[in-house]
mmCIF file of C-alpha atoms in Angstrom:
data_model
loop_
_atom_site.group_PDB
_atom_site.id
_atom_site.type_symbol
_atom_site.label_atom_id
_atom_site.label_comp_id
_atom_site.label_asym_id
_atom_site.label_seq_id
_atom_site.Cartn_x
_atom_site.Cartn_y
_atom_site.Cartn_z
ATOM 1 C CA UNK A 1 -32.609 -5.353 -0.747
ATOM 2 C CA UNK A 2 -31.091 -5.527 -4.035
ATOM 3 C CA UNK A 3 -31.710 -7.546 -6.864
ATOM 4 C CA UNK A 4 -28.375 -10.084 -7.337
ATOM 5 C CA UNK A 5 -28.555 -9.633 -10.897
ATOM 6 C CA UNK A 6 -28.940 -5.656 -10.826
ATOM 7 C CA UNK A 7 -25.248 -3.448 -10.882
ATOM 8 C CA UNK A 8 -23.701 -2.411 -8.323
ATOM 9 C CA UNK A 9 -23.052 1.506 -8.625
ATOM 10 C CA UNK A 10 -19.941 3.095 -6.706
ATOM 11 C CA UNK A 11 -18.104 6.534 -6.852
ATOM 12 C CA UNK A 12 -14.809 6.335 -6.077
ATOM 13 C CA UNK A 13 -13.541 10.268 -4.883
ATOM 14 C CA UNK A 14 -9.796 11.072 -4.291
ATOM 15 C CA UNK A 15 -6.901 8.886 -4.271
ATOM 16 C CA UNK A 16 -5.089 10.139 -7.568
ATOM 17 C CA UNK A 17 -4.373 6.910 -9.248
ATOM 18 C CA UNK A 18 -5.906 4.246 -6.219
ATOM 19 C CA UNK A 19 -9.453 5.211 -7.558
ATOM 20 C CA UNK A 20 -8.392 4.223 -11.304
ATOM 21 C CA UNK A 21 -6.890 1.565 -10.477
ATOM 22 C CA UNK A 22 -9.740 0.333 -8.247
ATOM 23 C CA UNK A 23 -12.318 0.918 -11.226
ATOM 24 C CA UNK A 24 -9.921 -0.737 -13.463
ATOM 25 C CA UNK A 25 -9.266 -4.188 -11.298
ATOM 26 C CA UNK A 26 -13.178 -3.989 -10.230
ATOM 27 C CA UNK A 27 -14.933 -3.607 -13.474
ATOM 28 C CA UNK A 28 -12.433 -6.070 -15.131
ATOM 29 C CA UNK A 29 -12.869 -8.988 -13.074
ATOM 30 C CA UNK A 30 -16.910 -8.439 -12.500
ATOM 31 C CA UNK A 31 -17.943 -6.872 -15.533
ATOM 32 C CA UNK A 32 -21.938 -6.177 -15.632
ATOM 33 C CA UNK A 33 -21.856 -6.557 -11.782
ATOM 34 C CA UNK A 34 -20.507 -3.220 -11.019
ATOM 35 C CA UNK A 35 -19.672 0.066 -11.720
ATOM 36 C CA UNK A 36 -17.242 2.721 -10.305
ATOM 37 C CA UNK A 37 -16.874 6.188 -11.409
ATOM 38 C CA UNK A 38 -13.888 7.967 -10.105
ATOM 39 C CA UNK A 39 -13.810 11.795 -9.427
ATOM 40 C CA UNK A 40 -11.237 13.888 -7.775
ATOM 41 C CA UNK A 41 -13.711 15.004 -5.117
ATOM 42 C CA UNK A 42 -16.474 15.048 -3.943
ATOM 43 C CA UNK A 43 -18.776 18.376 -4.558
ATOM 44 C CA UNK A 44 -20.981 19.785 -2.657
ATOM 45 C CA UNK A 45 -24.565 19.750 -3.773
ATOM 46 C CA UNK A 46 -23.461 16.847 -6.753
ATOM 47 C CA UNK A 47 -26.105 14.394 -8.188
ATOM 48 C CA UNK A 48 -25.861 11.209 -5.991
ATOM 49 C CA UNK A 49 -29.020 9.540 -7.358
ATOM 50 C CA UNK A 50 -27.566 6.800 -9.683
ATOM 51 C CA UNK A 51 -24.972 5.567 -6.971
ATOM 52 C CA UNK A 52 -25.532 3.377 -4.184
ATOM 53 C CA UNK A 53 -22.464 4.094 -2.180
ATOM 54 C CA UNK A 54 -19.523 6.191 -1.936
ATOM 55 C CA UNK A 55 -15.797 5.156 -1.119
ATOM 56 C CA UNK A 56 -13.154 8.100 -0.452
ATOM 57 C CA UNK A 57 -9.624 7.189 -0.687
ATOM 58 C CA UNK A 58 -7.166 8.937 1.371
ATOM 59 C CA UNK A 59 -9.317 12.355 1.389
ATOM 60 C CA UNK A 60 -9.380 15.601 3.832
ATOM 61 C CA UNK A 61 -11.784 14.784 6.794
ATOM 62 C CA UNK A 62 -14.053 17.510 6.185
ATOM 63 C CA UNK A 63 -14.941 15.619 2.691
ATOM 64 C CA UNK A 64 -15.860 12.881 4.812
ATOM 65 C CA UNK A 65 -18.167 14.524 6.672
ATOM 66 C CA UNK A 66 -19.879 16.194 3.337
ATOM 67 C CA UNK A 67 -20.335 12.708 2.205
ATOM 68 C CA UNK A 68 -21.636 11.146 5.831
ATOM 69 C CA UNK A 69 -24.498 14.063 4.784
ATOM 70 C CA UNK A 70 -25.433 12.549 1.288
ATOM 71 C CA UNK A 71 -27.205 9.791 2.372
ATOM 72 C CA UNK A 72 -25.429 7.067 0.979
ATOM 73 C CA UNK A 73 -23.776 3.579 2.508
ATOM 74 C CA UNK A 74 -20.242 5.335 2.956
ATOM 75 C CA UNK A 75 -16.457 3.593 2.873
ATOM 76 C CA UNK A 76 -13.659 5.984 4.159
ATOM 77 C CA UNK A 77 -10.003 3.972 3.383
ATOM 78 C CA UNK A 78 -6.963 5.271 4.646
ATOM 79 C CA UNK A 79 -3.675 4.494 3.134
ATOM 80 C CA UNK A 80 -0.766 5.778 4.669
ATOM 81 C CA UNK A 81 0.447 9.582 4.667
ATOM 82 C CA UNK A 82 -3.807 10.501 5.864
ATOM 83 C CA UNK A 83 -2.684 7.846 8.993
ATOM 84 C CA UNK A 84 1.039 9.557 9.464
ATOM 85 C CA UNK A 85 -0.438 12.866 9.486
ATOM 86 C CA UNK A 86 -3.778 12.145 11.893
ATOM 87 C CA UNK A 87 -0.770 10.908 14.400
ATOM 88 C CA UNK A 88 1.218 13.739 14.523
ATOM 89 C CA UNK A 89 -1.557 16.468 14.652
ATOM 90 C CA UNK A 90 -1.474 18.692 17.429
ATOM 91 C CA UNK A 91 -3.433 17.438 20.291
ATOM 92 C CA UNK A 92 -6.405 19.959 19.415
ATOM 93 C CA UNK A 93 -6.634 19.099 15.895
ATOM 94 C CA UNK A 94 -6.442 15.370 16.392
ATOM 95 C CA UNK A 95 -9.316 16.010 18.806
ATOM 96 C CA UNK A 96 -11.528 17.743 16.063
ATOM 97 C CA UNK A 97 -10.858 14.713 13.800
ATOM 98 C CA UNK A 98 -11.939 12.224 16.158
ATOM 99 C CA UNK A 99 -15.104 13.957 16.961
ATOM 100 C CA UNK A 100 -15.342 14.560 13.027
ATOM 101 C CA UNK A 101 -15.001 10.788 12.406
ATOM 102 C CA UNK A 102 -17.334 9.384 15.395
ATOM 103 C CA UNK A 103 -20.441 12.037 14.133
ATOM 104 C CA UNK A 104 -20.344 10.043 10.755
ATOM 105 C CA UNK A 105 -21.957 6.354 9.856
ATOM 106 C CA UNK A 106 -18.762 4.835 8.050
ATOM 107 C CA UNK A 107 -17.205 1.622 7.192
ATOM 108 C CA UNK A 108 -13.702 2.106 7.408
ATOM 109 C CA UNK A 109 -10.711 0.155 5.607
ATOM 110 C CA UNK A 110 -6.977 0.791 6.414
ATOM 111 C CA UNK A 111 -4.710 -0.682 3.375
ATOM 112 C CA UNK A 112 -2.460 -2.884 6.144
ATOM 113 C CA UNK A 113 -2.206 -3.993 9.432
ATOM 114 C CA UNK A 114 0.097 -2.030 10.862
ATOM 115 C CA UNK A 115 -2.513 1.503 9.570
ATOM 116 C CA UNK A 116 -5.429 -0.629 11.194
ATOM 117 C CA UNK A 117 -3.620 -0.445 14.468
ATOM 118 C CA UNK A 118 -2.538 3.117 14.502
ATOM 119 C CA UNK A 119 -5.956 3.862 13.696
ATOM 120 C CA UNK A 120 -7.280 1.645 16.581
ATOM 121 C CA UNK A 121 -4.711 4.054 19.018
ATOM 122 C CA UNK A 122 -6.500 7.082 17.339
ATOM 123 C CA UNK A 123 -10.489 5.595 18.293
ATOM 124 C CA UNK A 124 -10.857 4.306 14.932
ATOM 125 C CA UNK A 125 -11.934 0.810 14.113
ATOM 126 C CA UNK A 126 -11.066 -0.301 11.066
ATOM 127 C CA UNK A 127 -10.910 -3.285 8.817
ATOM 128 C CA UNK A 128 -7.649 -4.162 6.715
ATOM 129 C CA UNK A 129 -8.263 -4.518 2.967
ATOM 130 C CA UNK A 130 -5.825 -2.943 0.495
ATOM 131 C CA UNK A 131 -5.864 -0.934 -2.536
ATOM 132 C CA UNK A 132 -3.741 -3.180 -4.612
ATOM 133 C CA UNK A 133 -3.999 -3.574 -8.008
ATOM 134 C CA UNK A 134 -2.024 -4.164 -11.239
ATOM 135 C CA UNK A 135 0.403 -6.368 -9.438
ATOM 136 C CA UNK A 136 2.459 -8.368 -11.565
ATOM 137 C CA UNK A 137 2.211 -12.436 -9.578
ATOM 138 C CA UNK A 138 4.213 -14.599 -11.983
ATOM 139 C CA UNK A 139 2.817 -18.680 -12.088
ATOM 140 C CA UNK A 140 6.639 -19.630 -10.597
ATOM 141 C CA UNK A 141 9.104 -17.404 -9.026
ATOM 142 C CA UNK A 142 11.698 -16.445 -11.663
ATOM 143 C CA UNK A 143 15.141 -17.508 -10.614
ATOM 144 C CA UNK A 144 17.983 -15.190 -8.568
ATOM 145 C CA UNK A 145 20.152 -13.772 -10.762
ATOM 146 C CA UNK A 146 23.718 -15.171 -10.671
ATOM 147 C CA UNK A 147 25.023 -12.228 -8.824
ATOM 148 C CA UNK A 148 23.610 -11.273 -5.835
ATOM 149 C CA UNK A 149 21.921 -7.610 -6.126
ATOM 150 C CA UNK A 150 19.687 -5.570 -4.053
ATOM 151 C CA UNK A 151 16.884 -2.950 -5.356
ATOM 152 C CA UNK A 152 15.653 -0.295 -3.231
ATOM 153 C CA UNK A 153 13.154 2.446 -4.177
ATOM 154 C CA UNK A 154 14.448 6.260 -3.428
ATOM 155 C CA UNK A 155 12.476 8.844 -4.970
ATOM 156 C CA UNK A 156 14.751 12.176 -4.782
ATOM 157 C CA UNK A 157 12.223 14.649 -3.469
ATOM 158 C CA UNK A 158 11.528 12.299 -0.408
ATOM 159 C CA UNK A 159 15.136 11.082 0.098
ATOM 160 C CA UNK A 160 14.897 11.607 3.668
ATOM 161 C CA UNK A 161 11.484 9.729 4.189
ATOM 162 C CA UNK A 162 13.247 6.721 2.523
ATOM 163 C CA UNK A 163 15.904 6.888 4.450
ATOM 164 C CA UNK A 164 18.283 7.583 1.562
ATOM 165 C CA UNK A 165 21.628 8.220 3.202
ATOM 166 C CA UNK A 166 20.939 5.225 5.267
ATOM 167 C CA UNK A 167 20.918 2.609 2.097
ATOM 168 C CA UNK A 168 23.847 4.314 0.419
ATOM 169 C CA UNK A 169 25.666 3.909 3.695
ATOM 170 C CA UNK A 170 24.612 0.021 3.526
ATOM 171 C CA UNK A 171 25.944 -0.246 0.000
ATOM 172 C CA UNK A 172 29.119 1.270 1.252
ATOM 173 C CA UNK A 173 29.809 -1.280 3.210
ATOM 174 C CA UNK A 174 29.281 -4.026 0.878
ATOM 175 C CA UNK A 175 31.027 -2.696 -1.802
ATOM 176 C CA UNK A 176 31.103 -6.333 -4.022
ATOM 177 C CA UNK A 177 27.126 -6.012 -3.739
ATOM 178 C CA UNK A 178 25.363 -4.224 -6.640
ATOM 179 C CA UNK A 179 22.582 -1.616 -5.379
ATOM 180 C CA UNK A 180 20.251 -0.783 -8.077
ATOM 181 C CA UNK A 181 18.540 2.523 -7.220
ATOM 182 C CA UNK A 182 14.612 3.586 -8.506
ATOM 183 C CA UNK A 183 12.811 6.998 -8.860
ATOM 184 C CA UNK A 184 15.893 8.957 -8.747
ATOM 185 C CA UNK A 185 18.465 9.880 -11.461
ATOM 186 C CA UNK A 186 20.856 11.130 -9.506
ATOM 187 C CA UNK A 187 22.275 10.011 -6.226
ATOM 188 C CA UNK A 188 24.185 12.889 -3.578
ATOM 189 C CA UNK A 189 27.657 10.573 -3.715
ATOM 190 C CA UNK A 190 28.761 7.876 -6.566
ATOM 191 C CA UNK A 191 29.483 4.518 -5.359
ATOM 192 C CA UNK A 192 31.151 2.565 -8.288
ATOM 193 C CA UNK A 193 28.625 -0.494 -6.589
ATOM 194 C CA UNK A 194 25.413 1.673 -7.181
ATOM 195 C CA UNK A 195 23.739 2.553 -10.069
ATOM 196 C CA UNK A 196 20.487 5.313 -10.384
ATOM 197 C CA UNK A 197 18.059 4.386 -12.742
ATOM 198 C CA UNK A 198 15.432 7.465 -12.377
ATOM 199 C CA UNK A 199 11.933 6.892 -12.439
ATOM 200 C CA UNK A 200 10.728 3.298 -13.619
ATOM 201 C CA UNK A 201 7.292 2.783 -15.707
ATOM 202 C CA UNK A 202 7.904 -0.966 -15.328
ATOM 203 C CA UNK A 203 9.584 -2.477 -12.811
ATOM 204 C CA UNK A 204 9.709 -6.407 -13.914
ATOM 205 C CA UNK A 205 13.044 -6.018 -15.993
ATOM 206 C CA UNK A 206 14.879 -4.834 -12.666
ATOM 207 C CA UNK A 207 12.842 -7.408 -10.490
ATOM 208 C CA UNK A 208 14.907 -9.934 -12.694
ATOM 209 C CA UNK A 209 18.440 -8.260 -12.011
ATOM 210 C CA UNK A 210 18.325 -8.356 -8.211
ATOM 211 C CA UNK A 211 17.918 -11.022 -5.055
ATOM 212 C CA UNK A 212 16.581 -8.895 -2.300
ATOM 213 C CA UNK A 213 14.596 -5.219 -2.131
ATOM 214 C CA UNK A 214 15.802 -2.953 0.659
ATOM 215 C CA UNK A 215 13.333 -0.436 2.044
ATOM 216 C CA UNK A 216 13.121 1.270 4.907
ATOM 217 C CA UNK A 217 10.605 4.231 5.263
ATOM 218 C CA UNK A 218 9.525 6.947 8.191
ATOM 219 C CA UNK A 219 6.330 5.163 8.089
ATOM 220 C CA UNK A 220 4.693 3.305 5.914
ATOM 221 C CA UNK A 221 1.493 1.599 4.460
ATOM 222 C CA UNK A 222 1.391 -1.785 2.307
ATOM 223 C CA UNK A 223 4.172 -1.257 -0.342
ATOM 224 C CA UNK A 224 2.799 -2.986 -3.913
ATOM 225 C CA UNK A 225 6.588 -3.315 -4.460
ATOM 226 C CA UNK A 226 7.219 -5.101 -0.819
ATOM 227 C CA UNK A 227 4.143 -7.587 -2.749
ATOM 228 C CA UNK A 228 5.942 -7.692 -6.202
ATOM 229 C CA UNK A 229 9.551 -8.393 -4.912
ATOM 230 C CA UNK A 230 7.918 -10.977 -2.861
ATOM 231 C CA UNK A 231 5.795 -12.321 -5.946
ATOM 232 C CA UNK A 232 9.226 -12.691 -7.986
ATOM 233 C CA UNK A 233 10.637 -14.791 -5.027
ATOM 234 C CA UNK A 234 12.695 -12.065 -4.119
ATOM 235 C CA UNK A 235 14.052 -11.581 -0.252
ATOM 236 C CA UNK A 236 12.425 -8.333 1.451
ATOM 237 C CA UNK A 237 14.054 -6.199 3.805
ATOM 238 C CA UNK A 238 12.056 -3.736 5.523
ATOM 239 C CA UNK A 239 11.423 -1.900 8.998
ATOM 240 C CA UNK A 240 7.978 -2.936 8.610
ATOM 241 C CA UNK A 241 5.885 -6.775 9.857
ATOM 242 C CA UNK A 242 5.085 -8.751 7.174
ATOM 243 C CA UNK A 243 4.852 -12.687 6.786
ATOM 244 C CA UNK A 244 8.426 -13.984 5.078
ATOM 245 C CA UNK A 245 9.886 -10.787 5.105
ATOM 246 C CA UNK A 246 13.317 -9.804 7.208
ATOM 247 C CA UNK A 247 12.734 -6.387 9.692
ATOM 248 C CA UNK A 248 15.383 -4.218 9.725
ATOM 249 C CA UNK A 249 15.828 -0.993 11.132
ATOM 250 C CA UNK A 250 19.238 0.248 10.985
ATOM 251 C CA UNK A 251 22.784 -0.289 8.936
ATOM 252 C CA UNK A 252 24.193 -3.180 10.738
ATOM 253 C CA UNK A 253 21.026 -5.138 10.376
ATOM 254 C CA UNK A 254 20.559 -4.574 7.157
ATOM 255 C CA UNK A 255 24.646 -5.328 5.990
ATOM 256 C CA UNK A 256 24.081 -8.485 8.865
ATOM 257 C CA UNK A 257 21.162 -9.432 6.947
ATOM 258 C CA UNK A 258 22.086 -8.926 3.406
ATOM 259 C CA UNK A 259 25.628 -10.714 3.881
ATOM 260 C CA UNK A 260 23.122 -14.105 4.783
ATOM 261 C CA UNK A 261 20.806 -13.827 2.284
ATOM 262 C CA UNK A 262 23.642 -13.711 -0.407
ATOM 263 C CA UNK A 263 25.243 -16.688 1.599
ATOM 264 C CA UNK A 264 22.157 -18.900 1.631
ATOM 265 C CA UNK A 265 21.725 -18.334 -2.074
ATOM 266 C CA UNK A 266 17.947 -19.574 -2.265
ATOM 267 C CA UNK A 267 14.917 -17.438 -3.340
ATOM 268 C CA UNK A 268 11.741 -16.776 -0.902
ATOM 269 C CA UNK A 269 9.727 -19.290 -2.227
ATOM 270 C CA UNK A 270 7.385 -19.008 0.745
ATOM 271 C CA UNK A 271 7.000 -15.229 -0.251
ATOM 272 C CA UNK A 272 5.467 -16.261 -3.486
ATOM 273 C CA UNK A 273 3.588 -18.097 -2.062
ATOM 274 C CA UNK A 274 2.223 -16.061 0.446
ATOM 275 C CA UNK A 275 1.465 -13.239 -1.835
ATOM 276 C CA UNK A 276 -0.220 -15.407 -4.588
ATOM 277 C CA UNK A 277 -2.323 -16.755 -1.520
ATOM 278 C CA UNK A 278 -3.317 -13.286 -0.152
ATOM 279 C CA UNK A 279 -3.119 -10.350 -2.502
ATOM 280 C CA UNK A 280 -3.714 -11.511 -6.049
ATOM 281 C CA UNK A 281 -6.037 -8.521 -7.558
ATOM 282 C CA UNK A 282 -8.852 -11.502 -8.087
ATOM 283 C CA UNK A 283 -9.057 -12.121 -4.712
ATOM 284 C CA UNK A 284 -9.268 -8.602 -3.344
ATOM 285 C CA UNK A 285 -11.428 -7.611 -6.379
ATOM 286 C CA UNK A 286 -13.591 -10.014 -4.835
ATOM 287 C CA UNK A 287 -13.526 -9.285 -1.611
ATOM 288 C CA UNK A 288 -14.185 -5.230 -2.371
ATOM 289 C CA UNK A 289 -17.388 -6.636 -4.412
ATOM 290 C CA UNK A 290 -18.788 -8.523 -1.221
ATOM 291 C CA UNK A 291 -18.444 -5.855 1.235
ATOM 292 C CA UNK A 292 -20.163 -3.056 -1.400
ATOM 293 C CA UNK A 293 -23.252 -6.041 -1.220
ATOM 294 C CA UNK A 294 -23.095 -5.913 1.847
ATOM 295 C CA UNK A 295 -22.854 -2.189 3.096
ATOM 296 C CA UNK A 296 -25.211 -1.332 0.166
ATOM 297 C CA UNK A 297 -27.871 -4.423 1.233
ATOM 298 C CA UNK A 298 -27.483 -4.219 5.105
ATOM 299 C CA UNK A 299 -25.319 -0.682 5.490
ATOM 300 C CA UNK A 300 -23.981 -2.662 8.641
ATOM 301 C CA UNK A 301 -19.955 -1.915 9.899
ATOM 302 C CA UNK A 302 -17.463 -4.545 8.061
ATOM 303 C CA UNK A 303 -16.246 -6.888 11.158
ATOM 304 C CA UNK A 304 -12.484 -7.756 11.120
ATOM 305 C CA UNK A 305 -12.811 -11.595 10.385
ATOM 306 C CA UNK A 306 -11.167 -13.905 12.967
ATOM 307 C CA UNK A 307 -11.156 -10.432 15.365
#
């Protein structure tokens, strides 16, 4: 058992900017209680003694099972494409990963519901806690804009996974709606209602020009900017189940739904609400730090609470 007052030691391998921001939002709300080092990997044969436990993000399964040999408690989380890509395996492979997955002693974390149940279909239990951190949760909503607007997020090398063509129809047909476009610079047609703004470093001056953020993905994980539009009090449109948000799934129901959020001319209060309730970074940050105690202590599975 460890001492309460002695720091907690954690290396954080793979997830390209998850781990940093992990380190970041741990270290900065319990500073002197833990520790994370992030590397890109992990490799074999590597010095494990001055860590008590290891947490891969999002990394090839055959790093899992070098880890499951290293003799430390052991978190695996998945966040998204690692899910998509375990469910469309060939039958074979998917096999080897489940047999991969059951031969080693993890506690594994899926960033949202909906990964935590396509990894229940796949044999794996799983507990929902996401990697979300540097989200911008103002005190009060700021208020709608005067003109009605909509935001969506379509990076050009993955137009097709965001369903690209599919919002550009959408702003076709509502042609005295602005559409603000993110991540690309250029759009395949010009719509004199649309306008690209290329890739964003900060997304809070746009947050203010729109009402409602349309996304709409092949398949998808817990968005941080589903959280953020929310946290402004913005409406959410998306093909995915979450609390005070409005599932769409194909043109009409997104034009259907747009054309009533612009008539009811309110912002999603509850939304705000929600979000400030569930995913501020203190509260997760918090939540990571008491299952490390307790994996590290008792290196016993996380139970889904109220499951």
């Amino acid at each position: 058992m460890r001492a309460a007052s002695e720091t907690l030691r954690v290396l954080a391998v793979g997830g390209g900017l998850h781990a940093d921001a992990l380190r970041e939002q741990m270290e900065t709300r319990h500073p002197g209680e833990i520790e994370i080092v992030c590397r890109p990997t992990l490799d074999r044969g590597a010095a494990l003694g001055p860590f008590d436990l290891l947490h891969l993000i999002s990394m090839p399964l055959p790093v899992l099972r070098e880890a499951g040999r290293a003799g430390r408690p052991l978190v695996n989380h998945w966040i998204g494409t690692d899910v998509y890509r375990f469910l469309h395996d060939r039958p074979l492979k998917r096999w080897l990963k489940k047999r991969l997955i059951s031969g080693v002693s993890a506690t594994h974390l899926a960033d949202s519901e909906n990964l935590r149940i396509e990894l229940a279909s796949l044999g794996v239990s799983a507990a929902v806690l996401p990697l979300i951190s540097r989200l911008s949760i103002p005190p009060e909503p700021p208020p709608l804009p005067e003109r009605f607007a909509v935001l969506s997020y379509l990076p050009s090398d993955r137009w097709d996974f965001y369903h690209g063509d599919l919002v550009l129809e959408v702003a076709r047909r509502l042609p005295d709606i602005e559409f603000h476009i993110a991540a690309s610079a250029s759009l395949p047609e010009k719509l004199p209602n649309v306008t690209a703004h290329g890739f964003v470093t900060d997304i809070r001056p746009l947050m203010l020009q729109v009402s409602a953020y349309l996304r709409i993905t092949v398949h998808d994980a817990l968005a941080k900017l589903v959280l953020e539009s929310l946290a402004y009090g913005r409406h959410v449109l998306w093909n995915q189940d979450l609390p005070h948000c409005r599932r769409v799934t194909n043109v009409e129901e997104c034009v259907r739904a747009l054309a009533e959020l612009r008539a009811s001319g309110r912002s999603n209060l509850e939304g705000h609400a929600f979000v400030k309730a569930n995913y501020d970074p203190g509260i997760l940050a918090a939540s990571f730090l008491a299952l490390y105690r307790r994996i590290a202590d008792e290196r016993t599975p996380l139970r889904r609470p109220g499951r």
